[in-house]
Short mmCIF file of C-alpha atoms in Angstrom, two decimals:
data_model
loop_
_atom_site.label_atom_id
_atom_site.label_comp_id
_atom_site.label_asym_id
_atom_site.label_seq_id
_atom_site.Cartn_x
_atom_site.Cartn_y
_atom_site.Cartn_z
CA MET A 8 157.03 89.28 229.60
CA SER A 9 153.53 89.21 229.41
CA GLY A 10 151.55 86.80 227.51
CA ILE A 11 148.42 87.21 225.25
CA LEU A 12 145.76 87.79 227.51
CA VAL A 13 147.36 89.91 231.00
CA GLN A 14 149.83 92.42 231.52
CA GLN A 15 152.17 91.53 234.12
CA ALA A 16 151.99 94.50 236.33
CA ASP A 17 155.37 94.28 237.79
CA ALA A 18 157.39 93.74 234.48
CA GLN A 19 159.89 96.32 233.58
CA SER A 20 160.10 95.51 230.09
CA VAL A 21 158.07 93.12 227.87
CA HIS A 22 161.61 91.90 226.39
CA GLU A 23 163.34 91.71 229.60
CA LEU A 24 165.99 88.83 229.72
CA GLN A 25 165.41 86.88 232.84
CA ALA A 26 166.12 83.47 234.59
CA ALA A 27 163.60 80.93 234.59
CA PRO A 28 162.27 80.82 238.36
CA THR A 29 163.10 77.71 240.17
CA ASN A 30 159.05 77.15 240.66
CA ARG A 31 158.77 76.23 236.93
CA VAL A 32 158.89 72.51 236.13
CA VAL A 33 160.02 71.43 232.82
CA ASP A 34 157.34 69.56 230.42
CA THR A 35 158.69 66.75 228.97
CA ASP A 36 155.81 65.03 227.39
CA GLY A 37 152.63 66.97 228.60
CA GLU A 38 149.87 69.03 226.98
CA ALA A 39 151.91 72.26 226.93
CA ARG A 40 154.81 70.75 224.88
CA GLU A 41 152.33 69.21 222.63
CA LEU A 42 150.63 72.66 222.09
CA VAL A 43 154.09 74.32 221.19
CA ALA A 44 155.07 71.18 219.09
CA GLU A 45 152.03 71.49 217.03
CA VAL A 46 152.34 75.22 216.29
CA LEU A 47 156.04 74.68 215.24
CA LYS A 48 155.11 72.56 212.70
CA GLN A 49 152.94 74.99 210.98
CA TYR A 50 156.51 76.78 210.09
CA GLY A 51 158.22 73.19 209.35
CA LEU A 52 160.12 73.44 212.31
CA LYS A 53 160.57 70.82 215.39
CA LEU A 54 160.86 71.30 218.97
CA ASN A 55 164.58 70.73 219.62
CA ASP A 56 165.34 70.15 223.13
CA ASP A 57 168.76 71.65 222.50
CA ASP A 58 167.21 75.13 221.61
CA TRP A 59 163.89 74.79 223.47
CA GLU A 60 162.40 74.69 226.97
CA ILE A 61 158.94 74.29 227.80
CA TYR A 62 157.75 74.92 231.35
CA ILE A 63 154.62 74.83 233.23
CA THR A 64 153.87 76.45 236.67
CA ALA A 65 151.17 76.77 239.36
CA ASP A 66 152.74 80.19 240.34
CA GLY A 67 150.58 82.93 239.39
CA SER A 68 152.91 85.60 240.52
CA ASP A 69 155.50 84.23 238.27
CA THR A 70 153.29 83.38 235.29
CA PRO A 71 149.91 84.30 235.26
CA ASN A 72 148.93 82.96 231.63
CA ALA A 73 151.78 82.37 229.46
CA ALA A 74 155.53 84.09 228.95
CA ALA A 75 158.25 83.87 226.69
CA ASN A 76 161.66 84.14 227.94
CA PHE A 77 165.48 83.40 226.65
CA THR A 78 168.40 82.36 229.21
CA GLY A 79 170.49 80.74 226.66
CA LYS A 80 167.47 78.80 225.35
CA ARG A 81 164.24 79.88 223.99
CA GLN A 82 161.50 79.28 226.88
CA ILE A 83 157.70 79.35 227.18
CA ALA A 84 156.20 79.00 230.47
CA PHE A 85 152.47 78.04 230.68
CA ASN A 86 150.35 78.64 233.89
CA THR A 87 148.54 75.20 234.46
CA ALA A 88 145.59 76.62 236.04
CA PHE A 89 144.97 79.14 233.53
CA MET A 90 145.37 76.90 230.82
CA ARG A 91 142.69 74.30 232.01
CA ARG A 92 140.36 77.11 233.11
CA LEU A 93 140.39 78.71 229.39
CA GLY A 94 140.20 75.09 227.83
CA GLU A 95 137.24 74.35 229.71
CA ARG A 96 135.71 78.02 228.97
CA SER A 97 136.42 77.94 225.02
CA GLY A 98 135.10 74.22 224.85
CA ASP A 99 138.21 73.25 222.28
CA ASN A 100 141.77 73.98 221.88
CA TRP A 101 141.77 76.82 219.22
CA THR A 102 142.45 79.57 221.99
CA LEU A 103 145.41 77.49 223.57
CA TYR A 104 146.95 77.24 220.24
CA ALA A 105 146.58 80.78 219.88
CA ILE A 106 148.17 81.19 222.96
CA ALA A 107 151.28 79.27 222.37
CA ALA A 108 151.54 80.74 218.46
CA HIS A 109 151.58 84.17 220.37
CA GLU A 110 154.46 83.42 222.21
CA LEU A 111 156.23 81.49 219.55
CA ALA A 112 156.03 84.68 217.50
CA HIS A 113 157.77 86.64 220.62
CA HIS A 114 160.76 83.87 219.54
CA LEU A 115 160.51 83.86 216.02
CA GLY A 116 160.35 87.70 215.74
CA ASN A 117 163.43 87.87 218.05
CA HIS A 118 161.18 90.20 220.36
CA VAL A 119 162.98 88.67 223.58
CA LEU A 120 166.39 89.02 222.09
CA ARG A 121 166.03 92.87 221.11
CA PRO A 122 164.97 94.82 224.13
CA TYR A 123 164.31 97.95 222.33
CA PHE A 124 161.63 96.16 220.21
CA ARG A 125 158.52 98.54 220.38
CA ARG A 126 155.89 96.70 222.74
CA GLN A 127 153.13 97.64 220.24
CA LEU A 128 154.82 96.30 217.22
CA ALA A 129 155.69 93.20 219.05
CA GLU A 130 152.22 92.40 220.53
CA ARG A 131 150.32 93.46 217.14
CA GLU A 132 152.83 91.07 215.38
CA ALA A 133 152.67 88.35 217.81
CA ASP A 134 148.58 88.59 217.57
CA TYR A 135 149.10 88.35 213.70
CA HIS A 136 150.80 85.07 213.82
CA ALA A 137 148.33 83.76 216.29
CA GLY A 138 145.47 84.23 213.67
CA PHE A 139 148.00 82.87 210.88
CA VAL A 140 148.59 79.66 212.87
CA LEU A 141 144.89 79.04 213.53
CA GLY A 142 144.06 79.83 209.88
CA ARG A 143 146.87 77.10 208.57
CA MET A 144 145.51 74.71 211.25
CA GLY A 145 142.08 74.93 209.79
CA ALA A 146 140.23 76.82 212.90
CA PRO A 147 136.83 78.55 211.56
CA TYR A 148 137.14 82.31 211.36
CA THR A 149 134.59 82.78 213.85
CA ARG A 150 136.55 80.66 216.44
CA THR A 151 139.83 82.42 215.57
CA ILE A 152 138.53 86.02 216.25
CA ASP A 153 136.63 84.70 219.08
CA VAL A 154 140.23 84.62 220.75
CA VAL A 155 139.80 88.31 221.39
CA ARG A 156 136.99 87.91 223.67
CA TRP A 157 139.42 86.48 226.10
CA LEU A 158 141.52 89.54 225.99
CA PRO A 159 140.92 91.92 229.12
CA ASP A 160 141.87 95.64 228.94
CA MET A 161 145.38 96.20 228.28
CA ALA A 162 147.60 99.08 229.44
CA ALA A 163 148.00 101.91 227.06
CA GLU A 164 151.36 100.65 225.55
CA TYR A 165 149.69 97.44 224.83
CA PRO A 166 147.33 97.37 221.32
CA SER A 167 143.58 98.26 221.80
CA ARG A 168 141.30 95.18 221.76
CA ALA A 169 140.01 96.22 218.34
CA GLN A 170 143.68 96.39 217.02
CA ARG A 171 144.29 92.88 218.19
CA LEU A 172 141.17 91.66 216.49
CA CYS A 173 142.22 93.32 213.36
CA GLU A 174 145.70 91.73 213.59
CA ILE A 175 144.32 88.26 214.43
CA GLY A 176 141.89 88.46 211.67
CA ARG A 177 144.57 89.67 208.97
CA GLY A 178 146.62 86.53 209.87
CA TRP A 179 143.60 84.23 209.57
CA ARG A 180 142.94 85.81 206.14
CA ASP A 181 146.46 85.80 204.97
CA ALA A 182 146.77 81.84 205.97
CA ASN A 183 144.02 81.08 203.78
CA ARG A 184 145.47 83.24 200.90
CA LEU A 185 148.02 80.47 200.66
CA ALA A 186 145.28 78.30 198.87
CA PRO A 187 142.23 79.24 197.18
CA LEU A 188 139.89 80.25 199.86
CA GLN A 189 137.17 77.52 199.99
CA SER A 190 135.14 79.03 202.96
CA PRO A 191 131.36 79.80 202.17
CA PRO A 192 130.37 83.27 201.26
CA GLU A 193 129.06 84.29 204.81
CA THR A 194 132.56 83.29 206.18
CA ARG A 195 134.05 85.43 203.48
CA SER A 196 131.72 88.53 203.89
CA ALA A 197 132.40 88.41 207.65
CA VAL A 198 136.06 88.30 206.96
CA THR A 199 135.77 91.36 204.70
CA THR A 200 133.50 93.14 206.92
CA THR A 201 135.93 92.80 209.97
CA LEU A 202 138.99 94.30 207.96
CA GLN A 203 137.28 96.97 206.63
CA SER A 204 136.33 98.24 210.24
CA CYS A 205 139.87 97.84 210.97
CA GLU A 206 140.35 101.26 209.42
CA GLY A 207 138.23 102.71 212.20
CA SER A 208 136.32 106.21 211.70
CA GLN A 209 138.05 108.76 209.98
CA PRO A 210 139.03 112.04 211.16
CA ASP A 211 136.62 114.89 210.00
CA GLU A 212 137.94 116.17 206.77
CA SER A 213 136.16 119.54 207.06
CA VAL A 214 138.64 119.99 209.95
CA TYR A 215 141.54 118.23 208.74
CA ARG A 216 143.68 118.03 205.65
CA LEU A 217 144.95 114.26 205.41
CA ARG A 218 147.91 112.83 204.08
CA ARG A 219 149.17 109.12 204.17
CA ASN A 220 152.66 108.06 204.04
CA ARG A 221 153.91 111.20 205.35
CA ASP A 222 155.35 112.36 208.72
CA ILE A 223 156.29 115.63 210.55
CA TYR A 224 159.46 115.68 212.36
CA GLY A 225 159.75 117.87 215.70
CA HIS A 226 157.20 120.31 217.32
CA ASP A 227 155.79 117.49 219.66
CA ILE A 228 153.34 118.56 222.43
CA ALA A 229 154.53 116.41 225.52
CA PHE A 230 151.98 115.01 227.79
CA ASN A 231 153.24 114.35 231.38
CA GLY A 232 156.55 115.01 230.31
CA LYS A 233 156.42 112.36 227.59
CA ILE A 234 156.22 112.37 223.64
CA GLY A 235 153.65 110.52 222.08
CA ILE A 236 150.33 108.85 223.11
CA PRO A 237 150.24 105.07 222.66
CA GLY A 238 147.68 102.73 222.13
CA VAL A 239 145.17 104.74 220.18
CA GLU A 240 143.37 104.64 216.57
CA LEU A 241 143.67 107.40 214.12
CA SER A 242 140.20 108.99 214.92
CA THR A 243 141.58 109.30 218.51
CA CYS A 244 144.35 110.86 217.42
CA ALA A 245 142.66 113.72 215.70
CA ALA A 246 140.30 114.21 218.51
CA TYR A 247 143.26 114.67 220.95
CA CYS A 248 144.61 117.44 218.56
CA ALA A 249 141.16 118.93 218.18
CA GLU A 250 140.75 119.60 221.84
CA LEU A 251 144.41 121.43 222.04
CA PRO A 252 144.05 124.93 221.10
CA GLU A 253 148.02 124.76 220.62
CA CYS A 254 147.71 121.62 218.25
CA LYS A 255 148.18 122.69 214.85
CA ALA A 256 148.60 119.16 213.44
CA PHE A 257 149.06 115.76 214.26
CA SER A 258 151.24 112.65 213.10
CA PHE A 259 149.66 108.99 213.58
CA ASP A 260 152.02 106.10 213.47
CA SER A 261 149.35 103.40 212.22
CA TRP A 262 151.76 100.44 212.44
CA HIS A 263 152.32 101.01 216.16
CA GLY A 264 149.24 102.90 217.29
CA TRP A 265 151.15 106.02 218.54
CA CYS A 266 149.73 109.55 218.19
CA PHE A 267 151.97 112.64 218.04
CA PRO A 268 150.31 116.11 218.57
CA LYS A 269 152.33 119.04 216.87
CA SER A 270 152.46 122.82 217.96
CA ALA A 271 153.79 123.81 214.57
CA VAL A 272 153.99 122.58 210.91
CA ALA A 273 156.92 123.56 208.91
CA ALA A 274 157.82 120.56 206.62
CA SER A 275 157.11 116.65 206.20
CA ASN A 276 158.64 113.78 205.00
CA ALA A 277 158.07 110.40 203.55
CA ASP A 278 157.05 107.54 206.20
CA PRO A 279 155.07 104.71 205.32
CA PRO A 280 153.78 103.85 208.81
CA SER A 281 152.53 107.38 209.08
CA VAL A 282 149.27 109.50 208.55
CA ILE A 283 149.56 113.34 209.30
CA GLY A 284 146.50 115.45 209.57
CA VAL A 285 146.84 119.32 209.60
CA LYS A 286 143.90 121.67 210.89
CA ARG A 287 142.25 123.73 208.02
CA PRO A 288 143.07 126.26 206.59
CA ALA A 289 146.47 125.28 206.92
CA ALA A 290 147.85 123.39 204.01
CA ILE A 291 149.82 120.04 203.68
CA PRO A 292 153.36 120.95 204.50
CA ALA A 293 155.97 120.31 201.57
CA VAL A 294 158.31 117.55 201.77
CA ASP A 295 161.83 118.66 203.40
CA GLN A 296 164.46 118.29 200.50
CA THR A 297 167.19 118.42 202.92
CA LEU A 298 166.21 115.14 204.40
CA ILE A 299 168.40 111.81 203.78
CA SER A 300 166.05 109.69 201.35
CA GLY A 301 166.53 105.86 201.24
CA PHE A 302 165.10 102.72 202.11
CA VAL A 303 164.74 100.79 205.41
CA LEU A 304 165.58 97.17 204.93
CA VAL A 305 163.77 94.26 206.94
CA ARG A 306 165.17 90.95 206.45
CA ASN A 307 162.95 87.53 206.80
CA ARG A 308 159.86 89.81 206.71
CA ARG A 309 156.98 90.62 204.41
CA PHE A 310 154.36 93.06 203.58
CA ARG A 311 151.05 91.32 203.20
CA ASP A 312 148.92 94.05 201.77
CA ALA A 313 147.24 93.99 197.96
CA PRO A 314 150.45 94.70 195.73
CA ASP A 315 149.81 97.37 192.92
CA PRO A 316 150.83 96.75 190.27
CA PRO A 317 150.64 92.91 190.12
CA PRO A 318 153.75 91.02 191.39
CA ALA A 319 156.35 90.21 188.80
CA ALA A 320 159.51 88.33 188.46
CA VAL A 321 162.90 89.75 188.83
CA VAL A 322 166.49 89.04 189.00
CA ASN A 323 167.23 89.63 192.44
CA PHE A 324 166.38 91.41 195.68
CA ASP A 325 168.28 94.67 194.44
CA ALA A 326 166.38 94.69 191.29
CA CYS A 327 163.05 94.65 193.52
CA LYS A 328 164.34 97.55 195.40
CA ARG A 329 165.35 99.34 192.24
CA GLN A 330 161.75 99.00 190.98
CA CYS A 331 160.39 100.43 193.97
CA ALA A 332 162.75 103.38 194.19
CA GLU A 333 162.04 104.36 190.56
CA SER A 334 158.27 104.54 191.25
CA THR A 335 156.62 107.48 192.53
CA HIS A 336 153.68 105.41 193.75
CA CYS A 337 155.74 102.52 195.67
CA VAL A 338 156.03 103.11 199.35
CA ALA A 339 157.20 99.29 200.16
CA PHE A 340 158.29 96.08 198.50
CA SER A 341 158.72 92.79 199.21
CA PHE A 342 160.84 90.20 197.64
CA GLU A 343 160.15 86.21 197.50
CA LYS A 344 163.53 84.56 197.57
CA ALA A 345 162.67 81.28 196.29
CA SER A 346 160.67 82.69 193.04
CA LYS A 347 162.32 85.82 192.86
CA VAL A 348 159.02 87.76 192.65
CA CYS A 349 158.63 91.21 193.53
CA SER A 350 155.54 92.88 195.22
CA MET A 351 155.43 96.69 195.16
CA PHE A 352 152.81 98.42 197.67
CA ARG A 353 151.20 102.12 197.56
CA ALA A 354 150.12 101.63 201.42
CA THR A 355 150.74 98.95 203.85
CA VAL A 356 149.53 98.11 207.46
CA GLY A 357 153.42 96.80 208.17
CA HIS A 358 155.44 93.82 207.69
CA TYR A 359 155.49 90.59 209.38
CA ILE A 360 157.82 87.59 210.05
CA ASP A 361 158.60 85.25 207.02
CA GLU A 362 161.60 83.78 206.43
CA LEU A 363 160.76 83.13 202.77
CA ALA A 364 161.03 86.98 201.97
CA ASP A 365 162.93 90.00 202.39
CA SER A 366 161.43 93.63 202.21
CA GLY A 367 161.80 97.03 202.51
CA TYR A 368 160.28 100.73 202.70
CA LYS A 369 161.00 104.18 201.76
CA GLN A 370 161.85 106.56 204.47
CA GLN A 371 163.26 109.99 204.94
CA ARG A 372 165.21 110.76 207.92
CA PRO A 373 167.05 113.96 209.31
CA ARG A 374 170.60 113.91 209.76
CA THR A 375 170.32 114.29 213.38
CA PRO A 376 167.32 112.00 214.43
CA PRO A 377 164.98 113.30 216.87
CA PRO A 378 164.51 111.62 220.31
CA GLN A 379 162.31 108.60 220.06
CA PRO A 380 159.06 108.45 221.96
CA PHE A 381 160.50 105.69 224.62
#
């Protein structure tokens, strides 16, 4: 699997299980092991030799930067020349910690054990945790987002540089929310400005009618025989549709950065990850009442958006889910296991690894699911 910085061109799957190459050497007490151990401390975990193996290698064809694998033990490998060069260029260890945190997130999120896990979501989640860990460790905000400048342009199925900046920035912000933010006003202003820009430019509302938390099933326009355009922003998705005479609408999966131009618009369905745009003068399609409605439950995960209404104590997870179900505004919820506090959300950018919480979001699905984009 590729690391935070470079895609391995010959990788068949980012989450492919593979044996550790024989030219890797276990790092028993070196810098690579120390990096991983320090990052694990931020989660209250220890680097246990029974579960983990930290490798170093000088073979760029095996590991050009850093990679996560699983072959009975959780493994992370670092390219020694790459790590040394990066440390010299950045002048400190923050970028190295970010790389270690990114690879650890692929393990903590079980991406390496779930080959079907979407690459966009896995990489964005790992970037978020790189920012979160640096925030917990006290890295300045400017140095945290500076990690992005070491990122080369990725293949289309990877998040864009702008998306990775957003995820790293959100992670740093949320780490600092765990205690009163003591950063100077100029830092708080920079965080606000960066994250506001994460919305990107919006589609022209004189051309499209927009509705968030909605999706449109079927009627997908295929590109090169495939459904869906990965690695784009909302405005880019709208631009694709605008250029196609046969495109009547689009559905944009904001959690994964996927665009689905549509050739027809019949009905819509509730779906928090999605935004739909319908070319005027057509109206937003009504919700299909024949669909199955319910919750998608995501254990050990948390939505980190601004709750609305304010969080409140509840009896248990089911009570939290019930409150969201009864609210016409709630599209997602998170339940804190220890404090039994329930947070509900009107919109969300997605859920993240957090063993202290369980969550869920509303969704409608047809009785026969359509083909997945990949």
